Structures are given as structure tokens and as C-alpha cells.
Short mmCIF file of C-alpha atoms and ligand atoms in Angstrom, two decimals:
data_model
loop_
_atom_site.label_atom_id
_atom_site.label_comp_id
_atom_site.label_asym_id
_atom_site.label_seq_id
_atom_site.Cartn_x
_atom_site.Cartn_y
_atom_site.Cartn_z
CA UNK B 25 0.00 -0.03 -0.12
CA UNK B 26 1.41 3.27 -0.71
CA UNK B 27 1.32 5.32 1.67
CA UNK B 28 3.40 9.36 -0.31
CA UNK B 29 2.52 12.22 1.27
CA UNK B 30 2.77 15.75 0.34
CA UNK B 31 3.11 18.99 1.62
CA UNK B 32 0.70 22.06 0.79
CA UNK B 33 2.39 25.04 1.10
CA UNK B 34 3.84 26.52 3.77
CA UNK B 35 3.22 22.48 6.03
CA UNK B 36 6.99 21.09 7.15
CA UNK B 37 7.29 17.97 5.69
CA UNK B 38 8.18 16.26 8.38
CA UNK B 39 4.09 16.89 10.24
CA UNK B 40 2.51 15.15 7.44
CA UNK B 41 5.05 12.65 7.60
CA UNK B 42 4.37 12.60 11.67
CA UNK B 43 0.03 11.94 11.01
CA UNK B 44 0.84 9.71 8.09
CA UNK B 45 3.11 7.41 10.69
CA UNK B 46 0.56 8.45 13.36
CA UNK B 47 -2.97 7.11 10.58
CA UNK B 48 -1.08 4.37 10.03
CA UNK B 49 -0.16 2.95 13.52
CA UNK B 50 -3.13 3.64 14.86
CA UNK B 51 -5.39 1.32 11.98
CA UNK B 52 -2.40 -1.18 13.16
CA UNK B 53 -0.72 -1.43 9.76
CA UNK B 54 2.20 -1.97 11.52
CA UNK B 55 0.69 -3.91 14.58
CA UNK B 56 2.01 -7.87 13.67
CA UNK B 57 5.46 -7.04 14.80
CA UNK B 58 5.27 -3.94 16.57
CA UNK B 59 8.92 -2.63 14.66
CA UNK B 60 8.58 0.34 12.72
CA UNK B 61 9.81 -0.77 9.57
CA UNK B 62 13.76 0.14 8.98
CA UNK B 63 14.45 3.98 8.02
CA UNK B 64 15.97 2.57 3.97
CA UNK B 65 12.26 1.54 3.49
CA UNK B 66 10.24 4.00 4.89
CA UNK B 67 11.78 6.88 3.56
CA UNK B 68 11.47 4.63 0.22
CA UNK B 69 7.09 4.48 1.21
CA UNK B 70 7.03 8.17 2.13
CA UNK B 71 9.39 9.13 -0.76
CA UNK B 72 10.45 11.44 2.42
CA UNK B 73 14.84 11.90 3.35
CA UNK B 74 16.17 10.83 6.13
CA UNK B 75 16.34 13.68 7.79
CA UNK B 76 12.41 14.29 7.83
CA UNK B 77 10.95 10.28 8.33
CA UNK B 78 13.58 11.39 11.76
CA UNK B 79 11.73 14.52 11.85
CA UNK B 80 8.95 12.86 12.65
CA UNK B 81 10.28 9.78 14.55
CA UNK B 82 11.88 11.63 16.21
CA UNK B 83 8.27 14.11 17.19
CA UNK B 84 5.88 10.21 17.94
CA UNK B 85 8.53 8.80 20.57
CA UNK B 86 8.19 12.27 22.89
CA UNK B 87 4.71 12.15 21.49
CA UNK B 88 4.90 8.10 23.17
CA UNK B 89 3.98 6.43 19.77
CA UNK B 90 6.76 4.87 19.11
CA UNK B 91 9.49 4.13 21.28
CA UNK B 92 13.36 3.64 20.60
CA UNK B 93 14.92 0.30 22.18
CA UNK B 94 19.16 0.61 22.04
CA UNK B 95 20.26 -1.89 18.99
CA UNK B 96 16.80 -3.32 17.92
CA UNK B 97 15.34 -0.59 17.02
CA UNK B 98 12.06 1.25 16.05
CA UNK B 99 8.64 -0.22 18.41
CA UNK B 100 5.29 1.14 18.83
CA UNK B 101 3.83 0.96 22.02
CA UNK B 102 1.19 -0.81 22.79
CA UNK B 103 -2.32 0.63 23.71
CA UNK B 104 -0.89 1.46 27.31
CA UNK B 105 -3.32 -1.00 29.91
CA UNK B 106 -3.85 1.83 33.17
CA UNK B 107 -4.70 0.84 36.14
CA UNK B 108 -6.65 2.28 38.78
CA UNK B 109 -4.32 1.62 42.21
CA UNK B 110 -6.01 2.18 45.80
CA UNK B 111 -2.88 3.23 47.90
CA UNK B 112 -3.90 1.48 51.43
CA UNK B 113 -4.68 -2.05 50.22
CA UNK B 114 -0.66 -4.72 50.87
CA UNK B 115 -1.02 -6.21 48.01
CA UNK B 116 1.94 -7.63 44.67
CA UNK B 117 2.33 -6.37 41.70
CA UNK B 118 1.07 -10.19 40.58
CA UNK B 119 -2.17 -9.99 42.56
CA UNK B 120 -2.94 -6.52 41.02
CA UNK B 121 -2.88 -6.86 37.53
CA UNK B 122 -4.69 -9.82 38.06
CA UNK B 123 -7.08 -8.94 39.67
CA UNK B 124 -7.65 -6.85 36.97
CA UNK B 125 -7.85 -9.56 34.17
CA UNK B 126 -3.76 -8.49 32.69
CA UNK B 127 -1.29 -10.73 32.94
CA UNK B 128 2.30 -9.81 35.03
CA UNK B 129 5.54 -10.48 33.80
CA UNK B 130 9.03 -8.90 34.57
CA UNK B 131 12.31 -8.43 32.74
CA UNK B 132 15.23 -8.74 35.43
CA UNK B 133 17.93 -6.43 35.66
CA UNK B 134 19.75 -8.00 39.34
CA UNK B 135 19.67 -10.45 41.18
CA UNK B 136 21.64 -10.88 43.86
CA UNK B 137 22.91 -11.33 47.66
CA UNK B 138 24.71 -8.08 48.51
CA UNK B 139 25.85 -6.11 51.24
CA UNK B 140 22.63 -3.76 52.24
CA UNK B 141 23.02 -0.19 51.50
CA UNK B 142 23.38 2.55 54.36
CA UNK B 143 19.86 3.12 52.68
CA UNK B 144 19.55 0.04 52.53
CA UNK B 145 20.97 -1.31 56.04
CA UNK B 146 18.68 1.92 58.15
CA UNK B 147 15.04 1.47 56.38
CA UNK B 148 15.31 -2.70 56.62
CA UNK B 149 16.71 -2.42 60.04
CA UNK B 150 19.82 -4.94 59.08
CA UNK B 151 22.56 -4.94 60.95
CA UNK B 152 25.81 -3.67 58.08
CA UNK B 153 26.99 -6.95 58.07
CA UNK B 154 23.59 -8.73 56.91
CA UNK B 155 23.58 -9.70 53.48
CA UNK B 156 19.97 -7.94 51.57
CA UNK B 157 18.29 -10.11 48.58
CA UNK B 158 18.28 -7.12 45.72
CA UNK B 159 16.00 -7.42 43.62
CA UNK B 160 15.49 -5.19 40.32
CA UNK B 161 13.02 -5.57 37.86
CA UNK B 162 10.92 -3.94 35.23
CA UNK B 163 7.55 -4.71 35.86
CA UNK B 164 4.75 -5.47 32.50
CA UNK B 165 1.21 -5.83 31.81
CA UNK B 166 0.27 -7.04 29.42
CA UNK B 167 3.63 -6.72 27.45
CA UNK B 168 3.53 -3.23 28.21
CA UNK B 169 6.73 -1.54 30.89
CA UNK B 170 4.34 -0.18 33.87
CA UNK B 171 6.85 0.33 36.10
CA UNK B 172 11.11 -0.45 37.34
CA UNK B 173 10.76 -2.15 40.36
CA UNK B 174 14.02 -1.73 42.65
CA UNK B 175 13.36 -4.71 46.47
CA UNK B 176 15.92 -5.60 49.47
CA UNK B 177 14.98 -8.51 51.28
CA UNK B 178 16.63 -9.08 54.57
CA UNK B 179 18.11 -12.99 53.61
CA UNK B 180 17.21 -14.18 56.27
CA UNK B 181 13.51 -13.83 55.33
CA UNK B 182 14.32 -15.44 51.42
CA UNK B 183 17.65 -18.06 52.15
CA UNK B 184 17.11 -19.10 49.04
CA UNK B 185 16.83 -16.25 46.59
CA UNK B 186 17.35 -18.48 43.40
CA UNK B 187 14.15 -19.68 43.83
CA UNK B 188 12.27 -16.49 44.17
CA UNK B 189 9.51 -16.68 41.06
CA UNK B 190 8.00 -15.04 39.55
CA UNK B 191 6.03 -13.17 41.77
CA UNK B 192 8.40 -11.15 45.57
CA UNK B 193 5.78 -12.41 46.92
CA UNK B 194 4.42 -15.25 46.28
CA UNK B 195 8.33 -16.43 47.76
CA UNK B 196 7.97 -14.27 51.11
CA UNK B 197 4.41 -16.02 51.51
CA UNK B 198 5.82 -19.70 50.97
CA UNK B 199 7.79 -19.88 53.90
CA UNK B 200 5.54 -17.50 55.81
CA UNK B 201 7.51 -13.94 55.71
CA UNK B 202 3.98 -12.21 54.04
CA UNK B 203 4.32 -9.02 55.28
CA UNK B 204 1.09 -7.41 56.56
CA UNK B 205 2.02 -3.90 56.96
CA UNK B 206 3.95 -1.31 55.31
CA UNK B 207 4.54 2.34 55.15
CA UNK B 208 4.70 4.50 50.77
CA UNK B 209 6.12 7.30 49.86
CA UNK B 210 4.77 7.66 46.75
CA UNK B 211 6.15 11.51 44.89
CA UNK B 212 7.17 13.35 41.34
CA UNK B 213 9.23 12.73 39.40
CA UNK B 214 11.49 12.46 36.03
CA UNK B 215 12.17 9.38 34.51
CA UNK B 216 16.54 9.39 33.87
CA UNK B 217 17.93 8.19 29.97
CA UNK B 218 18.09 4.55 31.41
CA UNK B 219 15.25 4.09 33.24
CA UNK B 220 12.90 6.11 29.96
CA UNK B 221 14.29 3.24 27.55
CA UNK B 222 13.77 1.04 30.06
CA UNK B 223 10.21 2.18 30.02
CA UNK B 224 8.95 3.05 27.02
CA UNK B 225 8.94 6.93 27.59
CA UNK B 226 10.75 9.94 26.28
CA UNK B 227 13.46 10.89 28.53
CA UNK B 228 12.20 13.35 31.49
CA UNK B 229 9.11 12.60 31.20
CA UNK B 230 6.88 11.94 34.17
CA UNK B 231 6.67 9.16 36.83
CA UNK B 232 5.43 8.32 40.43
CA UNK B 233 8.73 8.00 42.58
CA UNK B 234 7.02 5.12 45.24
CA UNK B 235 8.92 3.49 47.98
CA UNK B 236 7.17 1.21 50.46
CA UNK B 237 8.78 -0.70 53.55
CA UNK B 238 7.19 -3.33 54.70
CA UNK B 239 6.81 -5.31 58.48
CA UNK B 240 5.83 -8.94 59.45
CA UNK B 241 3.10 -9.37 62.27
CA UNK B 242 5.84 -8.63 64.43
CA UNK B 243 6.84 -5.40 63.56
CA UNK B 244 10.51 -6.70 61.58
CA UNK B 245 10.23 -5.21 57.79
CA UNK B 246 11.34 -7.89 55.58
CA UNK B 247 11.38 -5.77 52.43
CA UNK B 248 12.74 -2.20 51.62
CA UNK B 249 11.21 -1.55 47.45
CA UNK B 250 11.82 1.96 45.67
CA UNK B 251 9.53 2.05 42.11
CA UNK B 252 9.57 4.19 39.79
CA UNK B 253 6.07 3.73 37.64
CA UNK B 254 4.88 5.13 34.45
CA UNK B 255 2.55 8.37 35.17
CA UNK B 256 0.56 7.81 31.85
CA UNK B 257 0.18 4.31 33.18
CA UNK B 258 -1.23 4.45 37.59
CA UNK B 259 -3.52 6.23 38.98
CA UNK B 260 -2.93 5.64 42.98
CA UNK B 261 -6.85 5.84 44.54
CA UNK B 262 -7.07 6.68 48.21
CA UNK B 263 -9.97 6.46 49.95
CA UNK B 264 -10.29 9.15 52.35
CA UNK B 265 -12.99 9.75 55.57
CA UNK B 266 -13.31 11.99 58.40
CA UNK B 267 -10.97 11.13 61.47
CA UNK B 268 -11.97 9.70 64.64
CA UNK B 269 -11.70 11.85 67.04
CA UNK B 270 -12.92 15.12 63.86
CA UNK B 271 -16.84 12.67 64.62
CA UNK B 272 -16.62 13.29 67.52
CA UNK B 273 -16.04 16.58 67.91
CA UNK B 274 -18.76 17.66 64.40
CA UNK B 275 -21.61 14.78 66.34
C1 LIG X 16 3.72 -3.66 44.60
C2 LIG X 16 5.29 -3.70 45.70
C3 LIG X 16 6.21 -3.77 45.27
C4 LIG X 16 6.46 -5.61 46.45
C5 LIG X 16 6.23 -5.57 45.03
C6 LIG X 16 5.81 -7.65 44.73
C7 LIG X 16 3.76 -0.73 44.89
C8 LIG X 16 4.25 0.68 44.19
N1 LIG X 16 4.29 -1.83 45.07
O1 LIG X 16 4.46 -3.54 43.26
O2 LIG X 16 7.09 -2.99 46.62
O3 LIG X 16 7.67 -5.66 45.90
O4 LIG X 16 4.32 -5.53 44.48
O5 LIG X 16 5.36 -8.12 43.67
O6 LIG X 16 2.86 -1.67 45.16
P1 LIG X 16 5.29 -9.77 43.22
O7 LIG X 16 4.69 -10.24 44.14
O8 LIG X 16 4.27 -9.46 41.42
O9 LIG X 16 6.72 -10.14 42.96
#
């Protein structure tokens, strides 16, 4: 199917290419591969120069329609699941996605046993020589990147870290250490170049930085996790109620 583009006088050609590519993507032209054809092929198809094509692609990357994967090419961002997440429930990513009918998966970025960083030791209440299991993952829902999570768990709760499978909470539960209470701190941030590439967003896109400290029923700290959630993928929803002293005061 030809895709020749033409700019009317006064119109920038690369913007016409942006519209043409967006239209083709929306109608599912490249849907099967999710990979944009090579520059050379697109230039021939559209009868435009590489410079024009690159400018158009850069615009679509900034918009979040396309993303570059280093060494692999330019990909089409699939329609992203958007998730409402109640901020008061201590659930795991796997459970959250399952509840929404989405399939959770992960790409491991780091897995190993380390001496804790000063921050981890402080947050986990671990001694400086107590080793921690560290697990860094890109979390996906139905194949779309949602978040980067970097978790640290004192090794005493997971002495065989190699046995941790798809769900960290399932592994903790299997040993009787499923956290029962958590504290979460959430703030807005902008993603760095490296994290942007993993999340499939433009560098400096907005994101939610979340820090979770999770405890066992006896009050000991079992998890310290720092996460970076795509701002366009997650809405954190809080239920609000008048606190009891205020309720009494109103009677
Ligand atoms: C959630 C938690 C994260 C926890 C993970 C376990 C937030 C912000 N974070 O993503 O702290 O480590 O679940 O998920 O909700 P998993 O059991 O699927 O590995």
C-alpha cells in the first residue's frame, strides 16, 4: 500500500509524515511486528529524506507513540493498560494485575545477594553485615512496561534467593513471611535516560517514585522497595474518611 505524502505550501513536510505514520499505526498497519520498518524502507515508501523521517519519528517518540530500543530498532507502543490502584492495600504487582485481568510479567535487571547500602540497612533495620537479597525488575502488564521496581529483602527471609520466581510476595508467603503492613511514600519525578528506555517513554517523562517499607506482623521489616511507575499507566486512588476525633467533635 503506497503512503506517499505531500505537504501543502507553508506546511512542514515532517509534520505530514508524523500524521501519516500516526494514521498507519492507529489503523494497525504495523501491528503484527510492533516494530517500525527500517528507515530506508520507510523513506522509500513515503518518498521523503532520512532527515525528514527522523524528525517525524523523534516527534512520535516524544509523544509516546513510538519508542527506541537500543540496538533493536523503533517500536510501536501498544495501547497501554491504565490501572486504578487503591493506595491502602498491601497487594503485590502480580495480584494487582491479575485482579484487573492483565497478565503480569517481569524482565529482570538485577538479582543477587549484597551487603546493604547504608540506606537499605537503615530502612530494613539490618546490621551493616547482614546481607540482603536484591531484585531489580521491569514490571509489565500484558507486555507493556508499567514500572521499574528495585526491592531489597534481608537474606534471612529468603535464604535461597534463586528460588524466587515470578512473584516476590509469593516467595515470601511460601516461607511464612508475607508482609502484613506497609508504609508507602509517593512523589512525582522525571525519568532518567536509562529508565526512560526501559519504560518505553521519552527521557524526562513524568513518573511516580514510590518507596515501600513492608513489615511482618511482629513489626520486623521484610522489604524495602523503590519503584518508578509510568505516570500514564497508574492512578493511585485513596479513600478518605473523617478521622474519629473530628467525627466526635461534629456530633
Ligand atoms: C508491588 C509493590 C512492591 C512489591 C511488589 C511485589 C507497589 C508500589 N510496590 O509492586 O513493593 O515488591 O508488589 O510484587 O505497589 P510481586 O509479588 O508480583 O513480585
